[in-house]
Coordinates of C-alpha atoms in Angstrom, one line a residue:
X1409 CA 8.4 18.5 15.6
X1410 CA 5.0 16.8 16.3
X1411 CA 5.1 16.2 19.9
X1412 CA 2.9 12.4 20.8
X1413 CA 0.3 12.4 22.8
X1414 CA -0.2 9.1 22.7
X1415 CA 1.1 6.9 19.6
X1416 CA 0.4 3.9 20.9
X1417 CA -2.6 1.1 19.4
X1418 CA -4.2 0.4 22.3
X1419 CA -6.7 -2.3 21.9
X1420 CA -9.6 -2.0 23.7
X1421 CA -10.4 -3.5 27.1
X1422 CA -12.3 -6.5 26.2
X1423 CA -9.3 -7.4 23.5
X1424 CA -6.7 -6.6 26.1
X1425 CA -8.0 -8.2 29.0
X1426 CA -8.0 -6.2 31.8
X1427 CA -5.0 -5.7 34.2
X1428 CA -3.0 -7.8 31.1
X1429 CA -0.8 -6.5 28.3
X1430 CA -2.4 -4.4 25.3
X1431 CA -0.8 -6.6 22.8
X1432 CA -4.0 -8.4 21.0
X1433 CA -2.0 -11.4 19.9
X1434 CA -1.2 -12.2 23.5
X1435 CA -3.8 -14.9 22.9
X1436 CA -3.7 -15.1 19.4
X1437 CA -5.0 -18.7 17.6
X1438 CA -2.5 -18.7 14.9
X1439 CA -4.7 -20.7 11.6
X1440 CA -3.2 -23.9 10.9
X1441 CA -1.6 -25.0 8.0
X1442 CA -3.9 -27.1 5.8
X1443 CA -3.2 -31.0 6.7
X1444 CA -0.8 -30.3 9.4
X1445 CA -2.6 -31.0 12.1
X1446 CA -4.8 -34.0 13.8
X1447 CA -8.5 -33.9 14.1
X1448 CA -8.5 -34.0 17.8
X1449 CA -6.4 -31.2 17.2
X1450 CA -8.4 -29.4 14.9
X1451 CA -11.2 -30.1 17.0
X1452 CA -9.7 -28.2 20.4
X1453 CA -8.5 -25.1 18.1
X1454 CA -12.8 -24.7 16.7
X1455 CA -13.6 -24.9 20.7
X1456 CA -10.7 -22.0 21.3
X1457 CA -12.0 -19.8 18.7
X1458 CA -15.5 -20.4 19.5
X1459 CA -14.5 -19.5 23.1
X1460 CA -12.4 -16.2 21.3
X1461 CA -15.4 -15.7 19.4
X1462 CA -18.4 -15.3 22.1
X1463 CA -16.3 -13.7 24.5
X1464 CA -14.0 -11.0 23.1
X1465 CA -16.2 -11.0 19.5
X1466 CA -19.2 -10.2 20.6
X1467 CA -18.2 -7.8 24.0
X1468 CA -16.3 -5.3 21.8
X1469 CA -19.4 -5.3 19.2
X1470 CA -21.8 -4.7 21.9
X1471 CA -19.4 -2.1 23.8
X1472 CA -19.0 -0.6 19.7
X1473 CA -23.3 0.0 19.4
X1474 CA -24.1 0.5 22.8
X1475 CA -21.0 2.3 24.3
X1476 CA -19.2 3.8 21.5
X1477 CA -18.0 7.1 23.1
X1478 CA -15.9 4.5 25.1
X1479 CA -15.0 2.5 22.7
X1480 CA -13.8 4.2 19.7
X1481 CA -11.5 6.6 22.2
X1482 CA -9.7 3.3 23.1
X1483 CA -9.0 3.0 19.2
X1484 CA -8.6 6.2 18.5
X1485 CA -5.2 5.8 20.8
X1486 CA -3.9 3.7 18.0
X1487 CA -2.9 7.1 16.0
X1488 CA -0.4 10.0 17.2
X1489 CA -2.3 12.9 18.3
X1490 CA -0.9 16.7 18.3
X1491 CA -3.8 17.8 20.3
X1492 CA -6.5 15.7 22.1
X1493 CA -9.9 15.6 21.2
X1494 CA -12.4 17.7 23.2
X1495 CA -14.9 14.9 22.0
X1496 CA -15.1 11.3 21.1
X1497 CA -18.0 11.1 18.8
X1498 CA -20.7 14.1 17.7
X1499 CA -23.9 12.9 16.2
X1500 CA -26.1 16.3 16.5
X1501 CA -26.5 16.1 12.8
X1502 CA -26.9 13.1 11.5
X1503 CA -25.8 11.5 9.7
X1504 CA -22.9 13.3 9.2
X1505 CA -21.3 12.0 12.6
X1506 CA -17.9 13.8 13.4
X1507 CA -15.6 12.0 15.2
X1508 CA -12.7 12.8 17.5
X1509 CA -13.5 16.4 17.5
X1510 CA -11.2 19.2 17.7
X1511 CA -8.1 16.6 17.7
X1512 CA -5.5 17.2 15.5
X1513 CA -3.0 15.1 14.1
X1514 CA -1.5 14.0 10.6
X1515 CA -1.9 10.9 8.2
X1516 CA 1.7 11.2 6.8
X1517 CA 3.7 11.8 10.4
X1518 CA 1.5 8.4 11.5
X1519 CA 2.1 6.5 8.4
X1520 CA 6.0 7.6 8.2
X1521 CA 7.5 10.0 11.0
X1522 CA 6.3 8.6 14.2
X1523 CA 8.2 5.2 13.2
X1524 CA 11.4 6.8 12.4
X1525 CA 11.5 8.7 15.8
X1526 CA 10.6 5.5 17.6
X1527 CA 13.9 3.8 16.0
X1528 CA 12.3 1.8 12.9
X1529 CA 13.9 4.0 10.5
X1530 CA 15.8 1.0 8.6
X1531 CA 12.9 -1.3 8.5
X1532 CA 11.7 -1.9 5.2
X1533 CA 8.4 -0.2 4.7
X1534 CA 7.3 -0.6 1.1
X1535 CA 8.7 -4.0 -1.1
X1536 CA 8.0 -2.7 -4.7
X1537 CA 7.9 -5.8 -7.1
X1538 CA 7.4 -5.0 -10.7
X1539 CA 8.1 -7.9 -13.1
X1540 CA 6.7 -6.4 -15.6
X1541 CA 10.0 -4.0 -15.4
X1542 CA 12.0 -6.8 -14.0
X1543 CA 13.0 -4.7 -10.9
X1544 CA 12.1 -4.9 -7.2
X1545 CA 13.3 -2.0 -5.0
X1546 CA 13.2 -2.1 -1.0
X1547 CA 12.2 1.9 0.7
X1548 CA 12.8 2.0 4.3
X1549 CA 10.9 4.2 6.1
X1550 CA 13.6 6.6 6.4
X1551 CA 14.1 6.7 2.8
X1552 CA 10.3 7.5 2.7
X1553 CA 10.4 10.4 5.5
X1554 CA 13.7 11.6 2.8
X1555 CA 11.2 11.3 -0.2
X1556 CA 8.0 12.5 0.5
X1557 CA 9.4 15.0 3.0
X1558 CA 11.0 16.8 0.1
X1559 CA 7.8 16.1 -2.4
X1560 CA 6.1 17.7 0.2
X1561 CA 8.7 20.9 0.0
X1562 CA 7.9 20.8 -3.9
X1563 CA 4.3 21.3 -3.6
X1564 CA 4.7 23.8 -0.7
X1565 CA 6.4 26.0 -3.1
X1566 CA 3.8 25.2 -5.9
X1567 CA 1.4 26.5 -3.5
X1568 CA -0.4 23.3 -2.1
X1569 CA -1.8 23.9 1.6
X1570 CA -4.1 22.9 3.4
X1571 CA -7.5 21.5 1.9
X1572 CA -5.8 22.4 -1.3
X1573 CA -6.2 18.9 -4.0
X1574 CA -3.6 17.2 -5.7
X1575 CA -4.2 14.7 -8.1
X1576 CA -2.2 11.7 -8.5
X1577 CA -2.2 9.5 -11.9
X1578 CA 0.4 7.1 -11.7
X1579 CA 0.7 3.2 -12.2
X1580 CA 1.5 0.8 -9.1
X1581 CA 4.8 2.4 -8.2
X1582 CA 6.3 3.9 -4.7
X1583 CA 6.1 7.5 -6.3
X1584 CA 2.6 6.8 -6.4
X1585 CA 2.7 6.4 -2.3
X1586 CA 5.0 9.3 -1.6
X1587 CA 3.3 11.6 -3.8
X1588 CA -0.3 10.7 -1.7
X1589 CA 1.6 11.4 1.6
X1590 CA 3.6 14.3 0.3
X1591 CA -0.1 15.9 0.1
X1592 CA -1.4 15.1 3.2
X1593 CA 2.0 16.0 5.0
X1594 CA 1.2 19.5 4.0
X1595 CA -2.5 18.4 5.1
X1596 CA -3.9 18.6 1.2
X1597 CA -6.6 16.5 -0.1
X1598 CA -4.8 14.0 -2.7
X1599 CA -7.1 12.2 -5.7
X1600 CA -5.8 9.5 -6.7
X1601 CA -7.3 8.7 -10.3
X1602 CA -7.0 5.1 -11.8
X1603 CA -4.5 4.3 -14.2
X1604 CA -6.8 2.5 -16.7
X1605 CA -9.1 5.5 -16.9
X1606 CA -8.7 7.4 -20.1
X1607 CA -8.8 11.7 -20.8
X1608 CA -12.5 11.7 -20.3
X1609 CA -12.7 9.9 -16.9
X1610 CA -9.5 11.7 -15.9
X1611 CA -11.3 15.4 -16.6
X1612 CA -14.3 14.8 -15.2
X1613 CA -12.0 14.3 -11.6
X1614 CA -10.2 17.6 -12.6
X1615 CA -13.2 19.7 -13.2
X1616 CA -14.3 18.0 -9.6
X1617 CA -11.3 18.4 -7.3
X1618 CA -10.3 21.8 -9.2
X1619 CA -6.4 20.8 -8.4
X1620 CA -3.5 22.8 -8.1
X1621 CA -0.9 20.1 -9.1
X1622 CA -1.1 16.9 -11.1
X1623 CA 1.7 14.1 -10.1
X1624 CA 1.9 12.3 -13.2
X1625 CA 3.9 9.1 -14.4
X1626 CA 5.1 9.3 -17.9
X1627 CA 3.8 5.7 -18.7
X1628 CA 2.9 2.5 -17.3
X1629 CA 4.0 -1.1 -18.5
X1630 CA 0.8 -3.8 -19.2
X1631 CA 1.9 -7.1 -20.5
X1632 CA 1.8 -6.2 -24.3
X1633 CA 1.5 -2.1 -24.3
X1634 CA 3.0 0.8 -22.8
X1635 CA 0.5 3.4 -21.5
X1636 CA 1.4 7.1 -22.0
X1637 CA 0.2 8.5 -18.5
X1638 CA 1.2 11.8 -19.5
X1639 CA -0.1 12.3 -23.1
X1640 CA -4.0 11.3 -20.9
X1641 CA -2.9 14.0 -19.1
X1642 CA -1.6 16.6 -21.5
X1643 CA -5.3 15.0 -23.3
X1644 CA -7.4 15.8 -20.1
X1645 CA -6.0 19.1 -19.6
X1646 CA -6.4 20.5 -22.9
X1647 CA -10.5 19.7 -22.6
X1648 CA -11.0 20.6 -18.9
X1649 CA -12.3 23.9 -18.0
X1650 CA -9.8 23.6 -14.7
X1651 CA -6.4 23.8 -15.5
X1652 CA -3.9 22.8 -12.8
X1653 CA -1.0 25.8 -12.1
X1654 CA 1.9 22.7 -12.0
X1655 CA 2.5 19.5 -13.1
X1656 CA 5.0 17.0 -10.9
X1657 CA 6.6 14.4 -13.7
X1658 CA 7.9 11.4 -12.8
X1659 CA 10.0 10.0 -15.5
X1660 CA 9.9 6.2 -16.1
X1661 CA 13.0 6.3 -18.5
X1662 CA 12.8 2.1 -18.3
X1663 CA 9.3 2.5 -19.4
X1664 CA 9.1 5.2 -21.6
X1665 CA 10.0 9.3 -21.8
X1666 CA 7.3 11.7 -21.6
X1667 CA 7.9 15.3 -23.7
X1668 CA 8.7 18.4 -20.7
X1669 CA 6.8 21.8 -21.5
X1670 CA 9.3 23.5 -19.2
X1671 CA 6.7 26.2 -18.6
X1672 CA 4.3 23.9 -16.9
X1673 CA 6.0 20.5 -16.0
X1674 CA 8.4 20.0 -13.2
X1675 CA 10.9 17.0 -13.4
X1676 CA 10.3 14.5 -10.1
X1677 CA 13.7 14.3 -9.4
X1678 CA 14.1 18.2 -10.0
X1679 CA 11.4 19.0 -7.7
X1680 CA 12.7 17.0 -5.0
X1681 CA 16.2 18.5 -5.8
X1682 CA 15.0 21.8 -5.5
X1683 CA 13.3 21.4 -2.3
X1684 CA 14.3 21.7 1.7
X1685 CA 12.0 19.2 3.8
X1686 CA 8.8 20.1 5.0
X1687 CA 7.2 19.5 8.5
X1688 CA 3.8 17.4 9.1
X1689 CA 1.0 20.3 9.1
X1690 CA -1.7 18.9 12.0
X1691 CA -5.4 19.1 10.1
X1692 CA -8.6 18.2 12.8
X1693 CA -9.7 15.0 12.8
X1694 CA -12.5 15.7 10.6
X1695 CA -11.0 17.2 7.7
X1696 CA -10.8 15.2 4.7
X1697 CA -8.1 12.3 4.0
X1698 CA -8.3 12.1 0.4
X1699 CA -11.3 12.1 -2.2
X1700 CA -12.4 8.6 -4.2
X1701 CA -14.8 8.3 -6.7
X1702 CA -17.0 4.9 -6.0
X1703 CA -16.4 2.3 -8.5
X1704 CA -20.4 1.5 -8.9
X1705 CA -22.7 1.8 -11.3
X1706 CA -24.2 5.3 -11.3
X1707 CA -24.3 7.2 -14.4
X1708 CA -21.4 9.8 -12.8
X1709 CA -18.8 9.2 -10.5
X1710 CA -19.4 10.1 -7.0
X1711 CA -16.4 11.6 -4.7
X1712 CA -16.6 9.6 -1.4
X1713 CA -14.2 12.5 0.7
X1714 CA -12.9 10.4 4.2
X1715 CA -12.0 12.3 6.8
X1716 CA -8.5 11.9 8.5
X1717 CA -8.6 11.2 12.0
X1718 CA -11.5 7.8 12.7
X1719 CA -10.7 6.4 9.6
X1720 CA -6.4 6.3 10.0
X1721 CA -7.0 4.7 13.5
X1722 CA -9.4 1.8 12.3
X1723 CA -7.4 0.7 9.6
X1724 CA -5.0 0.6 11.7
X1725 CA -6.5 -1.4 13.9
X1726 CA -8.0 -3.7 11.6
X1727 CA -4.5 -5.0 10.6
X1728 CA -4.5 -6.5 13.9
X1729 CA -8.1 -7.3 14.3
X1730 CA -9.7 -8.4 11.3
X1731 CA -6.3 -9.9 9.3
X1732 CA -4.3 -11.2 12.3
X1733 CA -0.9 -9.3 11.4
X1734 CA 2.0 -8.5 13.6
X1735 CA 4.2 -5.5 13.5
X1736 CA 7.4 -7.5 11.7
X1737 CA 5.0 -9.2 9.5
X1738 CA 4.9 -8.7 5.5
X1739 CA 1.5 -8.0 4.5
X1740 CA 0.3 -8.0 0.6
X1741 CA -2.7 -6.1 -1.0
X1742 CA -2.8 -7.3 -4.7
X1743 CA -4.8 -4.5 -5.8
X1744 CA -4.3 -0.8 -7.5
X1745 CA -3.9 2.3 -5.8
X1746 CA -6.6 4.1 -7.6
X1747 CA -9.0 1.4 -5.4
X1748 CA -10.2 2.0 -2.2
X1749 CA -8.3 -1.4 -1.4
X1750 CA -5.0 0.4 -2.4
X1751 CA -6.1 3.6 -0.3
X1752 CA -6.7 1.5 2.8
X1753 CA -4.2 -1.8 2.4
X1754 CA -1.1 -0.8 0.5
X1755 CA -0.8 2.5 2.1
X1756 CA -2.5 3.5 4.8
X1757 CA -3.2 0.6 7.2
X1758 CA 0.0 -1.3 6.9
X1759 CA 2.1 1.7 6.9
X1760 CA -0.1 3.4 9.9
X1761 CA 0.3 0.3 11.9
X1762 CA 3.8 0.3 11.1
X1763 CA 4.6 -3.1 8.7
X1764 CA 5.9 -3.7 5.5
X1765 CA 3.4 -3.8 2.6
X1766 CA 4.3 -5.0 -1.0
X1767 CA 3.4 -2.7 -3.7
X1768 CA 2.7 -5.3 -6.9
X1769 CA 3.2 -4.2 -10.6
X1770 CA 1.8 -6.9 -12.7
X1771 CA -0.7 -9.7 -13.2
X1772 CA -1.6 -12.4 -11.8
X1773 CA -0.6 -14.5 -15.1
X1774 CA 1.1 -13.0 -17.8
X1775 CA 4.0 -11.5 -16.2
X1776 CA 5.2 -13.7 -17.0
X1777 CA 3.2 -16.8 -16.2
X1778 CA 0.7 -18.3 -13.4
X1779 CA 3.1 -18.7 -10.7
X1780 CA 3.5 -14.8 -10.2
X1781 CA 1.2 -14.4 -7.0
X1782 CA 3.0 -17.8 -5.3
X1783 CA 6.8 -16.6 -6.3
X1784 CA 6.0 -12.6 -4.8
X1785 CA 4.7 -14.7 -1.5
X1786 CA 8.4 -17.2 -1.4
X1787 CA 10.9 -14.2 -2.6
X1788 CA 9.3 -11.6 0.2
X1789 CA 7.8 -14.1 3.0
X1790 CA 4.7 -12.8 2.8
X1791 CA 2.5 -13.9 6.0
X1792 CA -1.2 -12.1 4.9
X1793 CA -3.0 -11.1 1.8
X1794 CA -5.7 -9.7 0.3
X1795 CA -7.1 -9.8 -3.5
X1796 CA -9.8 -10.1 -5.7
X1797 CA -11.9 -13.6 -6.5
X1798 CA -11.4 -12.5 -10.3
X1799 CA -7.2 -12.9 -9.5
X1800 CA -7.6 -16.3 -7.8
X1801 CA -10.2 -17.4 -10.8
X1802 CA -7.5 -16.3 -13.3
X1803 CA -4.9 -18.3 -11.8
X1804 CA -7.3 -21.2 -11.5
X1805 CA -8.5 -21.1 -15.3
X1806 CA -4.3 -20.4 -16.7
X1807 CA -2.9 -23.3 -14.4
X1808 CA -5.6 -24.9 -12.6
X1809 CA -3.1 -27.6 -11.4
X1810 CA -0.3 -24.9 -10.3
X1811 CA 2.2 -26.1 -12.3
X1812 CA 3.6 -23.0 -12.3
X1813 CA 3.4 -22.3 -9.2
X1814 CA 4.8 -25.2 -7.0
X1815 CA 8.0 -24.2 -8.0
X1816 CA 7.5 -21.8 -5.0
X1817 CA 7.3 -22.1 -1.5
X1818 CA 4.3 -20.3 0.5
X1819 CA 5.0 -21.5 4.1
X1820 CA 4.9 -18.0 5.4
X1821 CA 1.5 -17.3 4.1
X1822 CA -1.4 -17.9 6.8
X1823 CA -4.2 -16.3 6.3
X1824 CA -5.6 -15.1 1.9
X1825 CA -8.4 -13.0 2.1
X1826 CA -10.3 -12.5 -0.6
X1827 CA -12.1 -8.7 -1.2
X1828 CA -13.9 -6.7 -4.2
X1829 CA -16.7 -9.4 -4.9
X1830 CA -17.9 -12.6 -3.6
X1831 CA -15.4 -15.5 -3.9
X1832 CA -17.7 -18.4 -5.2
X1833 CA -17.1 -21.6 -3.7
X1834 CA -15.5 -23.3 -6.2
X1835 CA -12.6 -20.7 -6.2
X1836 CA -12.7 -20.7 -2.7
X1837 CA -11.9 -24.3 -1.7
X1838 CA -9.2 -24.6 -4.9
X1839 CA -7.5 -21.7 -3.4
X1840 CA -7.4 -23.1 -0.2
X1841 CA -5.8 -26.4 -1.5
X1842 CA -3.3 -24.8 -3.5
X1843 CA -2.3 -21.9 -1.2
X1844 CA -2.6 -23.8 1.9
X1845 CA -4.1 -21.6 4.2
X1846 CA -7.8 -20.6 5.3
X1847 CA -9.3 -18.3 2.4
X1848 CA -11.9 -15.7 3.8
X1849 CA -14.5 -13.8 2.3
X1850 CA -15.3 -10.6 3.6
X1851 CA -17.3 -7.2 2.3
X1852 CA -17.0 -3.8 2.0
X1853 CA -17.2 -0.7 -0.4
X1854 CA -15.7 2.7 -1.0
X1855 CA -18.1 4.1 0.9
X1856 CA -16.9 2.5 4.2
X1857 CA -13.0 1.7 3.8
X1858 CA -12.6 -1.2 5.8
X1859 CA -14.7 -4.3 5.7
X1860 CA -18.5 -4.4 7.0
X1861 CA -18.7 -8.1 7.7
X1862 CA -15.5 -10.5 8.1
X1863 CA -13.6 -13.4 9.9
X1864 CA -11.7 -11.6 12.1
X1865 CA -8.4 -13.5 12.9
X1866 CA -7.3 -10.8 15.6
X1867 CA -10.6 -11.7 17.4
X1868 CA -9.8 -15.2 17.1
X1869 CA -13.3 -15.9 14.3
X1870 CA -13.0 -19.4 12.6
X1871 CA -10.8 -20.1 9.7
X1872 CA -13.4 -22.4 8.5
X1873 CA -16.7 -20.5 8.5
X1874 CA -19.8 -22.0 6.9
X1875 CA -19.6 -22.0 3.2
X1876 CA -20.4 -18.7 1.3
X1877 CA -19.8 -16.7 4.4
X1878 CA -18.6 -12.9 4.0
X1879 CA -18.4 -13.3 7.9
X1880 CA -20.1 -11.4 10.5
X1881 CA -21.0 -7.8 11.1
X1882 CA -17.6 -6.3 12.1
X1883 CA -17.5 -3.9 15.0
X1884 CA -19.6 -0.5 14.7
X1885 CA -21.9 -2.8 12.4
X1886 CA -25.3 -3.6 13.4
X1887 CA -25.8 -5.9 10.9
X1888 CA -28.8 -7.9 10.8
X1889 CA -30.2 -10.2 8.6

């Protein structure tokens, strides 16, 4: 068993206040709803945040720049450690900075382990809505230890280790999740390859990452096709000069079957069947996360490789800082796993901090119709999300007076932020009138996994900021203009 040496997020001093409970939200300005409030009202909230925003803001930038060392140790408490770090921050050769050196820990036992020990075993962790297969399943976070603990077992025997890779090609479903921490469990390297990419894309990544095991889906469901995961696969394979030892089949028999070459393929359930659960292997803090090719414009993809320790820790910190979330709050990415948005904000920094995140399988409008995004918010009570401009403009350009979707309710939403490219204005405000709530641009890239400038709620930023704001520098950003 891991034993904690301190799983705790503690937010730094200036956040805290000193001598005064660690909780961030002690002093939280909650956003208001849209036309709920008075202007003298309004007026006393902009002086709070302001207030929020000079003091606390700008302190813990400074303290990021000029004090780091300090700093990033107080968020670097927000993750279970094995062993401590003998340092905070090495930047002898820059710039490849290391952080947290010689401190060991492990992604999976953060994302899944440490809450089950600490009694939140029955809390829903992932809300897996697909209506594209008319099903939505609930997996507790003891049902995930269960899952990817024996996944884990699977690819142990298969002769995944550590810094071994795994790639994972699967459409937006839970297997997709386990079979990610199921490699870093064992403290492999998992690649997680977009389900839209065809044979070519897909071998280039296996010639790259030289896996042992490919985690496979037999098929994903769009609106009017079915896409054979399996036959890319089986495609890929047969071209690369890498060939993988094993492939892990899940079988989406409400989807369609996939053909078993019993030789090479391994049956999900099988594999789980097979297996006795496997322990959390500590990795240092350094070593890598996961690799993700950059979704850019460069003749050939790049692997950006993140390394575990820093980057666990700030995301899950950032669910309290930059999007304002709560522990027993329900927090929404509407994105894909094979993003770095997926990487970061359905798995890892709602599931680090310890929330429930919703896992999406569908469109914003043709599954079945415009109202999709509004009924996933009413039937789940989701209170933050994130998506893409290009989601909101869809909606806006299919039902662009929500006739669809008022037949929903989206009280418990508060704050929409809005990732992946810049939300023009005219989305923007229509947004905010339909959903209600403050909609926030902020920016960031595969390179960084988290956002580079935002409106952070957890700092208390204004939920109005001037108009075609991405926000300001967030913390470790010296961003000037």
């Amino acid at each position: 068993m891991l034993t904690s040496v301190n799983g705790d997020c503690i937010v730094p001093e200036v956040l805290a206040g000193k001598g005064k409970s660690n909780d961030v939200f002690q002093n939280q300005v909650i956003p208001p709803r849209f036309g709920q409030r008075e202007p003298e009202e309004l007026e006393e909230l902009a002086l709070k945040q302001k207030s929020l925003d000079n003091q606390k803001y700008q302190e813990s930038l400074r303290r990021s720049l000029e004090e780091p060392e300090e700093f990033w140790k107080e968020v670097g408490q927000c993750v279970t450690w094995t062993k401590p770090w003998d340092e905070v921050l090495d930047n002898t050769k820059q710039p490849f900075t290391k952080w947290f050196v010689g401190g060991e820990l492990n992604a999976c036992y953060n994302a899944v382990d440490r809450h089950v020990l600490a009694g939140d075993g029955e809390k829903v962790a992932l809300i897996h809505d697909s209506p594209v297969t008319k099903s939505i399943r609930h997996i507790t976070y003891q049902e995930l230890q269960d899952k990817v603990s024996r996944l884990a077992g699977a690819l142990a025997k298969m002769g995944v280790s550590r810094g071994d890779r795994v790639i994972v090609y699967m459409p937006m479903i839970p297997e997709a999740i386990i079979a990610m921490l199921a490699t870093v469990r064992l403290g492999a390297v998992h690649s997680v390859v977009f389900g839209g990419f065809a044979a070519r894309e897909l071998r280039v990544r296996i010639e790259h990452a030289e896996p042992k095991v490919i985690i496979v889906a037999s098929a994903g469901c769009e609106p009017n096709r079915i896409v054979r995961y399996k036959d890319i696969v089986n495609e890929a394979i047969a071209t690369s000069s890498v060939k993988p030892l094993h492939c892990i089949l899940y079988q989406r028999y409400n989807v369609a079957f996939a053909e078993l070459d019993p030789e090479y393929d391994t049956l999900w359930e099988d594999a789980l069947a097979m297996s006795e659960p496997h322990s959390c292997v500590p990795v240092e803090a350094n070593d890598p996360l996961y690799i993700l090719y950059t979704s850019g414009t460069t003749d050939s993809p790049k692997g950006i490789q993140r390394p575990v320790g820093g980057h666990i820790a700030t995301l899950a910190w950032t669910m309290q800082t930059i999007y304002g979330m709560g522990k027993n709050d329900v927090w929404w990415t509407a994105s894909d796993m094979g993003w770095v948005v997926g990487h970061s904000y359905i798995c890892y920094g709602p599931l680090v901090y310890g929330m429930t995140s919703v896992m999406y399988e569908g469109k914003p409008d043709r599954t079945p119709d415009p109202g999709a995004y509004f009924r996933v918010i009413h039937e789940h009570g989701v209170n933050g999300m994130l998506t893409a401009p290009t989601a909101l403009r869809v909606i806006k350009r299919a039902d662009p007076e929500v006739k669809f979707g008022t037949k929903y309710s989206t009280k418990s939403l508060r704050t929409l932020f809005a990732a992946g490219e810049h939300c023009d204005y005219d989305t923007l405000t229509w947004a905010r009138r339909i959903f209600d709530v403050p909609v926030l641009n902020h920016w960031w890239q595969t390179e960084t996994g988290h956002s580079i400038t935002a409106s952070c709620i957890g700092f208390g930023h204004s939920v109005n900021p001037p108009r075609y704001s991405a926000g300001l520098p967030f913390i470790g950003y010296n961003g000037l203009l």
